[in-house]
Coordinates of C-alpha atoms in Angstrom, one line a residue:
X27 CA 108.1 146.6 122.0
X28 CA 109.6 145.5 125.4
X29 CA 108.2 146.4 128.9
X30 CA 110.8 148.5 130.6
X31 CA 109.1 148.2 134.2
X32 CA 111.5 147.3 137.2
X33 CA 110.3 146.6 140.5
X34 CA 113.3 148.0 142.3
X35 CA 113.1 151.4 140.3
X36 CA 109.2 151.5 141.1
X37 CA 109.8 151.0 145.0
X38 CA 112.2 153.9 144.6
X39 CA 109.5 156.2 143.6
X40 CA 107.0 155.0 145.9
X41 CA 109.5 155.7 148.7
X42 CA 110.4 159.0 147.3
X43 CA 106.7 160.0 147.3
X44 CA 106.3 158.8 151.0
X45 CA 109.3 161.0 152.0
X46 CA 107.5 164.0 150.6
X47 CA 104.2 163.0 152.2
X48 CA 102.6 161.8 149.1
X49 CA 100.6 158.6 148.4
X50 CA 102.2 155.6 146.9
X51 CA 100.2 155.7 143.8
X52 CA 101.3 159.2 143.0
X53 CA 104.8 157.9 143.1
X54 CA 104.0 155.1 140.9
X55 CA 102.2 157.4 138.6
X56 CA 105.4 159.8 138.1
X57 CA 107.4 156.5 137.5
X58 CA 105.2 154.9 134.7
X59 CA 104.8 158.4 133.1
X60 CA 108.5 158.3 132.8
X61 CA 108.6 155.0 131.4
X62 CA 106.3 156.3 128.5
X63 CA 107.8 159.8 128.1
X64 CA 111.2 158.4 127.7
X65 CA 110.3 156.0 124.9
X66 CA 110.2 158.2 121.6
X67 CA 108.2 155.5 120.1
X68 CA 105.5 156.0 122.4
X69 CA 105.5 159.8 122.6
X70 CA 107.6 162.8 121.8
X71 CA 107.9 166.4 123.2
X72 CA 105.1 166.9 125.6
X73 CA 102.8 164.2 123.7
X74 CA 100.7 161.9 125.5
X75 CA 99.2 162.1 128.9
X76 CA 98.5 160.1 132.1
X77 CA 96.4 160.3 135.4
X78 CA 95.9 158.4 138.6
X79 CA 92.8 158.5 140.9
X80 CA 93.5 158.3 144.4
X81 CA 90.8 158.0 147.3
X82 CA 90.6 160.7 149.9
X83 CA 89.7 160.6 153.4
X84 CA 86.1 161.7 153.2
X85 CA 85.1 158.6 150.9
X86 CA 85.7 160.6 147.7
X87 CA 88.7 160.8 145.3
X88 CA 91.3 163.0 143.7
X89 CA 92.4 162.6 140.3
X90 CA 96.0 163.8 139.1
X91 CA 96.2 164.5 135.7
X92 CA 99.4 165.6 133.6
X93 CA 99.6 169.4 133.5
X94 CA 99.8 171.3 130.2
X95 CA 103.5 172.2 129.4
X96 CA 104.9 169.2 131.2
X97 CA 106.9 166.3 129.3
X98 CA 106.3 162.8 130.7
X99 CA 109.8 162.0 130.0
X100 CA 111.0 164.0 133.2
X101 CA 107.8 164.6 135.0
X102 CA 107.4 165.2 138.7
X103 CA 104.7 165.2 141.2
X104 CA 103.8 168.9 140.2
X105 CA 103.6 168.1 136.8
X106 CA 100.4 166.0 137.6
X107 CA 98.0 168.8 139.2
X108 CA 95.3 167.3 141.6
X109 CA 91.6 168.0 141.1
X110 CA 88.6 166.9 143.2
X111 CA 87.1 164.0 140.9
X112 CA 83.4 164.2 141.8
X113 CA 82.8 167.7 140.2
X114 CA 84.5 166.5 137.0
X115 CA 82.2 163.4 136.7
X116 CA 79.0 165.8 137.0
X117 CA 80.1 166.9 133.7
X118 CA 79.2 163.6 132.0
X119 CA 75.5 164.7 131.6
X120 CA 76.4 168.2 130.1
X121 CA 76.5 167.8 126.2
X122 CA 78.5 170.8 125.5
X123 CA 81.0 173.0 126.8
X124 CA 83.4 175.5 125.1
X125 CA 87.2 175.1 125.4
X126 CA 87.5 178.1 127.5
X127 CA 84.7 177.1 130.0
X128 CA 86.2 173.5 130.2
X129 CA 89.6 174.9 131.3
X130 CA 88.1 177.3 133.8
X131 CA 85.9 174.3 135.2
X132 CA 89.0 172.3 135.7
X133 CA 90.8 175.1 137.5
X134 CA 87.8 175.5 139.6
X135 CA 88.5 172.1 141.2
X136 CA 92.2 172.2 141.5
X137 CA 93.5 171.8 145.1
X138 CA 96.3 174.1 144.3
X139 CA 95.2 177.0 142.3
X140 CA 98.9 177.8 141.3
X141 CA 99.2 174.6 139.5
X142 CA 99.5 174.3 135.7
X143 CA 96.3 173.8 133.8
X144 CA 95.5 170.1 133.5
X145 CA 95.6 168.4 130.1
X146 CA 92.9 169.2 127.5
X147 CA 91.9 165.6 128.0
X148 CA 91.6 165.7 131.8
X149 CA 87.9 164.9 131.7
X150 CA 88.5 161.8 129.4
X151 CA 90.6 160.8 132.1
X152 CA 88.2 161.5 134.8
X153 CA 85.3 159.5 133.1
X154 CA 87.3 156.2 132.7
X155 CA 86.6 154.3 136.1
X156 CA 90.2 153.0 136.3
X157 CA 92.6 154.2 138.7
X158 CA 95.4 154.6 136.1
X159 CA 95.1 155.8 132.6
X160 CA 97.7 156.2 129.9
X161 CA 97.4 157.9 126.5
X162 CA 100.3 157.7 123.6
X163 CA 100.9 158.4 120.1
X164 CA 102.9 155.2 119.5
X165 CA 104.6 154.8 116.1
X166 CA 103.2 151.4 115.2
X167 CA 99.6 152.5 116.4
X168 CA 99.7 155.7 114.1
X169 CA 100.8 153.7 110.9
X170 CA 97.6 152.0 111.4
X171 CA 95.4 154.7 113.1
X172 CA 96.1 156.8 109.9
X173 CA 94.0 154.7 107.7
X174 CA 90.4 154.7 106.4
X175 CA 88.0 152.2 107.8
X176 CA 90.0 150.5 110.5
X177 CA 87.3 149.5 112.9
X178 CA 87.3 145.8 111.9
X179 CA 90.9 145.6 111.6
X180 CA 91.1 146.9 115.4
X181 CA 88.7 144.2 116.3
X182 CA 90.8 141.4 114.4
X183 CA 94.2 142.8 116.3
X184 CA 92.8 142.9 119.8
X185 CA 89.8 140.6 119.8
X186 CA 87.5 142.9 121.2
X187 CA 90.0 144.0 124.2
X188 CA 90.1 147.6 122.6
X189 CA 87.3 149.9 121.7
X190 CA 87.1 152.0 118.7
X191 CA 86.6 155.7 118.6
X192 CA 86.1 157.6 115.3
X193 CA 88.0 160.9 115.0
X194 CA 86.7 163.9 116.8
X195 CA 88.7 166.9 118.1
X196 CA 90.5 166.5 121.4
X197 CA 88.9 168.1 124.4
X198 CA 85.4 168.1 125.4
X199 CA 84.1 166.3 122.3
X200 CA 86.6 163.5 122.6
X201 CA 86.1 163.1 126.3
X202 CA 82.3 162.4 125.7
X203 CA 83.1 160.2 122.5
X204 CA 85.3 157.9 124.6
X205 CA 82.7 157.8 127.6
X206 CA 80.2 156.6 125.2
X207 CA 82.6 154.1 123.7
X208 CA 83.4 152.7 127.0
X209 CA 79.7 152.5 128.2
X210 CA 79.0 150.5 124.8
X211 CA 81.3 147.9 126.1
X212 CA 82.8 148.4 129.7
X213 CA 84.9 145.2 129.5
X214 CA 87.6 146.9 127.1
X215 CA 91.0 147.5 128.4
X216 CA 91.8 150.4 125.8
X217 CA 90.5 152.8 123.4
X218 CA 91.7 153.2 119.7
X219 CA 91.4 156.8 118.6
X220 CA 91.2 157.1 114.8
X221 CA 93.9 159.4 113.6
X222 CA 95.1 160.0 117.0
X223 CA 96.6 157.5 119.2
X224 CA 95.7 154.9 122.1
X225 CA 94.4 154.7 125.6
X226 CA 94.9 152.0 128.1
X227 CA 93.6 151.8 131.6
X228 CA 94.0 149.4 134.7
X229 CA 93.8 149.4 138.3
X230 CA 97.4 149.4 138.7
X231 CA 100.2 151.6 137.3
X232 CA 102.1 148.7 136.0
X233 CA 99.1 146.9 134.6
X234 CA 98.0 150.0 132.6
X235 CA 101.6 150.6 131.2
X236 CA 102.2 146.9 130.4
X237 CA 98.9 146.9 128.5
X238 CA 100.2 149.9 126.3
X239 CA 103.4 147.7 125.6
X240 CA 101.3 144.8 124.7
X241 CA 98.9 146.6 122.5
X242 CA 101.6 148.4 120.6
X243 CA 103.5 145.2 120.3
X244 CA 100.4 143.6 118.7
X245 CA 100.1 146.6 116.1
X246 CA 103.8 146.0 115.2
X247 CA 103.1 142.1 114.9
X248 CA 99.9 142.8 112.6
X249 CA 102.2 145.0 110.4
X250 CA 105.1 142.4 110.5
X251 CA 102.5 139.7 109.3
X252 CA 102.0 141.7 106.2
X253 CA 105.8 142.3 105.6
X254 CA 106.0 145.6 107.0
X255 CA 108.6 146.6 109.9
X256 CA 108.4 149.7 111.8
X257 CA 111.9 150.5 112.8
X258 CA 112.7 152.4 116.0
X259 CA 114.4 155.7 116.1
X260 CA 117.3 156.0 113.8
X261 CA 120.6 157.8 114.0
X262 CA 121.5 160.3 111.2
X263 CA 124.3 158.6 109.2
X264 CA 125.1 161.5 106.9
X265 CA 126.8 164.9 107.4
X266 CA 124.8 168.2 107.4
X267 CA 125.1 169.7 103.8
X268 CA 127.0 172.9 104.8
X269 CA 126.5 174.9 101.7
X270 CA 122.8 174.3 101.6
X271 CA 122.5 174.8 105.3
X272 CA 124.2 178.2 105.3
X273 CA 122.1 179.5 102.4
X274 CA 119.0 178.2 104.0
X275 CA 119.7 179.9 107.3
X276 CA 120.3 183.1 105.7
X277 CA 117.0 183.0 103.7
X278 CA 114.9 182.2 106.6
X279 CA 116.8 184.9 108.8
X280 CA 115.7 187.5 105.9
X281 CA 112.0 186.2 106.5
X282 CA 112.3 187.3 110.3
X283 CA 109.7 185.0 111.7
X284 CA 112.3 182.7 113.1
X285 CA 114.5 185.4 114.4
X286 CA 117.9 186.6 113.1
X287 CA 119.6 183.2 113.8
X288 CA 117.1 180.5 112.9
X289 CA 118.1 177.1 114.0
X290 CA 118.4 174.0 111.6
X291 CA 118.3 170.5 112.8
X292 CA 119.4 168.1 110.0
X293 CA 118.5 164.3 109.8
X294 CA 119.4 161.8 107.3
X295 CA 118.3 158.3 108.3
X296 CA 117.6 155.1 106.2
X297 CA 113.9 155.6 106.8
X298 CA 114.0 159.4 105.9
X299 CA 115.6 158.5 102.7
X300 CA 113.2 156.0 101.8
X301 CA 110.4 158.7 102.6
X302 CA 112.0 161.2 100.4
X303 CA 112.6 158.8 97.6
X304 CA 108.6 158.2 97.3
X305 CA 107.5 159.2 93.8
X306 CA 104.5 161.0 95.4
X307 CA 106.5 163.0 97.8
X308 CA 105.2 166.3 96.9
X309 CA 101.5 165.3 97.4
X310 CA 102.2 162.8 100.4
X311 CA 104.0 165.3 102.4
X312 CA 100.9 167.7 102.1
X313 CA 98.3 165.2 103.5
X314 CA 98.8 166.4 107.0
X315 CA 100.4 165.4 110.5
X316 CA 100.7 162.0 111.8
X317 CA 99.0 162.8 115.0
X318 CA 96.7 166.0 115.3
X319 CA 98.8 168.0 118.0
X320 CA 101.9 167.7 115.6
X321 CA 100.6 170.6 113.7
X322 CA 101.4 173.1 116.5
X323 CA 105.0 172.1 116.2
X324 CA 105.6 171.7 112.3
X325 CA 102.6 173.0 110.5
X326 CA 100.3 171.2 108.3
X327 CA 103.1 170.5 105.6
X328 CA 107.0 171.0 104.9
X329 CA 108.7 172.7 102.3
X330 CA 110.8 170.8 99.4
X331 CA 114.1 171.8 97.9
X332 CA 116.2 170.3 95.5
X333 CA 119.8 169.0 96.6
X334 CA 121.7 171.9 95.0
X335 CA 119.3 174.9 95.6
X336 CA 121.0 178.2 95.7
X337 CA 119.6 181.4 97.3
X338 CA 117.0 182.3 94.2
X339 CA 115.6 179.0 94.4
X340 CA 115.2 179.0 98.2
X341 CA 113.6 182.4 98.0
X342 CA 111.2 181.4 95.5
X343 CA 110.5 178.1 97.6
X344 CA 109.8 180.2 100.6
X345 CA 107.7 182.6 98.6
X346 CA 105.6 179.6 97.3
X347 CA 105.2 178.0 100.6
X348 CA 103.8 181.4 102.1
X349 CA 101.3 181.5 99.4
X350 CA 100.2 178.0 99.7
X351 CA 100.2 178.3 103.7
X352 CA 98.0 181.7 102.9
X353 CA 95.7 179.8 100.9
X354 CA 95.3 177.0 103.5
X355 CA 94.6 179.8 106.0
X356 CA 92.1 181.4 103.8
X357 CA 90.3 178.3 103.0
X358 CA 89.7 177.6 106.3
X359 CA 89.6 180.5 108.6
X360 CA 86.1 181.8 107.4
X361 CA 84.5 178.6 108.9
X362 CA 86.1 179.1 112.5
X363 CA 83.8 180.0 115.4
X364 CA 85.7 183.0 116.1
X365 CA 88.2 185.2 114.0
X366 CA 91.6 184.0 113.5
X367 CA 94.9 185.9 112.8
X368 CA 97.2 184.1 110.6
X369 CA 100.4 182.7 112.2
X370 CA 103.8 183.1 110.4
X371 CA 104.0 181.5 106.9
X372 CA 107.6 180.2 107.4
X373 CA 107.9 176.2 107.1
X374 CA 109.0 174.1 110.0
X375 CA 110.5 171.3 108.1
X376 CA 112.4 171.2 104.7
X377 CA 112.5 168.1 102.7
X378 CA 115.6 167.6 100.4
X379 CA 115.3 164.1 98.2
X380 CA 118.6 162.7 98.2
X381 CA 119.9 164.6 101.2
X382 CA 117.5 164.7 104.2
X383 CA 115.3 166.7 106.3
X384 CA 115.6 170.0 108.2
X385 CA 113.7 170.7 111.2
X386 CA 113.4 174.4 111.8
X387 CA 112.9 176.5 114.5
X388 CA 113.7 179.9 116.4
X389 CA 116.0 178.2 118.6
X390 CA 117.9 174.7 119.0
X391 CA 115.2 173.3 121.2
X392 CA 112.4 174.1 118.5
X393 CA 114.4 172.9 115.5
X394 CA 115.3 169.6 117.6
X395 CA 111.6 169.1 118.3
X396 CA 110.8 169.5 114.6
X397 CA 113.5 167.1 113.5
X398 CA 112.4 164.5 116.2
X399 CA 108.7 164.9 114.9
X400 CA 109.7 164.7 111.0
X401 CA 111.9 161.6 111.9
X402 CA 109.2 159.8 113.4
X403 CA 106.8 161.0 110.7
X404 CA 109.1 159.3 108.0
X405 CA 108.7 155.9 109.9
X406 CA 104.9 156.2 110.3
X407 CA 104.3 157.3 106.7
X408 CA 106.6 154.7 105.3
X409 CA 104.6 151.8 107.2
X410 CA 101.2 153.4 106.5
X411 CA 101.9 153.7 102.7
X412 CA 103.4 150.2 102.7
X413 CA 100.0 148.9 104.5
X414 CA 97.6 150.9 102.4
X415 CA 97.3 154.7 102.5
X416 CA 98.6 157.4 104.9
X417 CA 95.4 159.2 105.7
X418 CA 95.5 161.7 108.6
X419 CA 92.9 164.1 109.5
X420 CA 91.2 166.4 107.1
X421 CA 92.6 169.8 106.4
X422 CA 89.7 171.5 108.0
X423 CA 90.3 169.4 111.2
X424 CA 94.1 170.1 110.9
X425 CA 93.4 173.9 110.6
X426 CA 91.0 173.7 113.9
X427 CA 94.0 171.9 115.7
X428 CA 96.5 174.7 114.5
X429 CA 94.4 177.6 115.4
X430 CA 92.8 176.0 118.6
X431 CA 93.2 178.6 121.5
X432 CA 94.0 175.7 124.0
X433 CA 96.9 174.4 121.6
X434 CA 98.2 177.9 120.9
X435 CA 98.6 178.4 124.7
X436 CA 101.1 175.4 124.7
X437 CA 103.1 177.4 122.1
X438 CA 102.9 180.5 124.3
X439 CA 104.6 178.6 127.2

């Protein structure tokens, strides 16, 4: 992975920020956030988050954190809502806070009460003492993060420069887990989040961004040293199978949850074909998503069809999928802290061995997002399986993410 930092472009963002009466650091935060967001091997569709801390005139500081609902790829200053930093730091000594209380607390200290909700990981950003903090779900990182017992491997790859954080659910718990990891070794330059992603931090935008590039590159090199190549995003090289597409769309429309005209996004790449040809595909595709928040876009598992499926087979497959999804819900909903209402039981991805993958959605954007996530998932899973075993978060943890009130708020937007 190569750094795309350009001093001339960075200066343009500084100049634009100053012209709007904003600090240069905020302009640089917008610039490096876009560098991250425009690289699909770092984040996809609203994934990841960034922040910057800027001293104020009274000797305190303001923290700007990516706002919920914004995409790093085209983020602007309003997408990085500002909060007073000092009140956020006081929560370091508060052992527990509910999700709803955390959101209310963050909003209380917004400088602009009309701003979007800060990221659910805003407190994590606040706890890091560095000026710039970056978080991604990089493809090569996930191929290794979605493995068991990787703490010693992380130490081997990074030589102690990256701390290891066992999986905990994003939000308040994760913020404190990362705070504790940094307290154990304040010298680390990043944090490896098991089954989740990677954080880097530094005192300048360029240093934090280029640490991210360096650390992802080191993960790529580690895999390459074991004969495993993680290709970048690939183009679909086969035509959409029209009869299957039309029949699938009609069957989905009859289900109702995706509207009268469901959108289908077809993908067929070399990595997708390799993934679909795996002999354990049925079991492999049901292990879970490559990073936790993907579940709100593509559900916990996909549906599988044969190449020549007609309407009767598709209807039976949709019925079986709905039954399987209901079973997943019924196993996990009783363990939730509050009552949950089951979401629609239609798939967001259809795997067709020998053909390709369909991303599904109520509109073209939703289908394209699903397609992008499945295309990346194929590349991640291929590398993870070739290394050892693709092991994402458990079904119970996946359910907690899919039915988490704060994540559901993203979909409502």
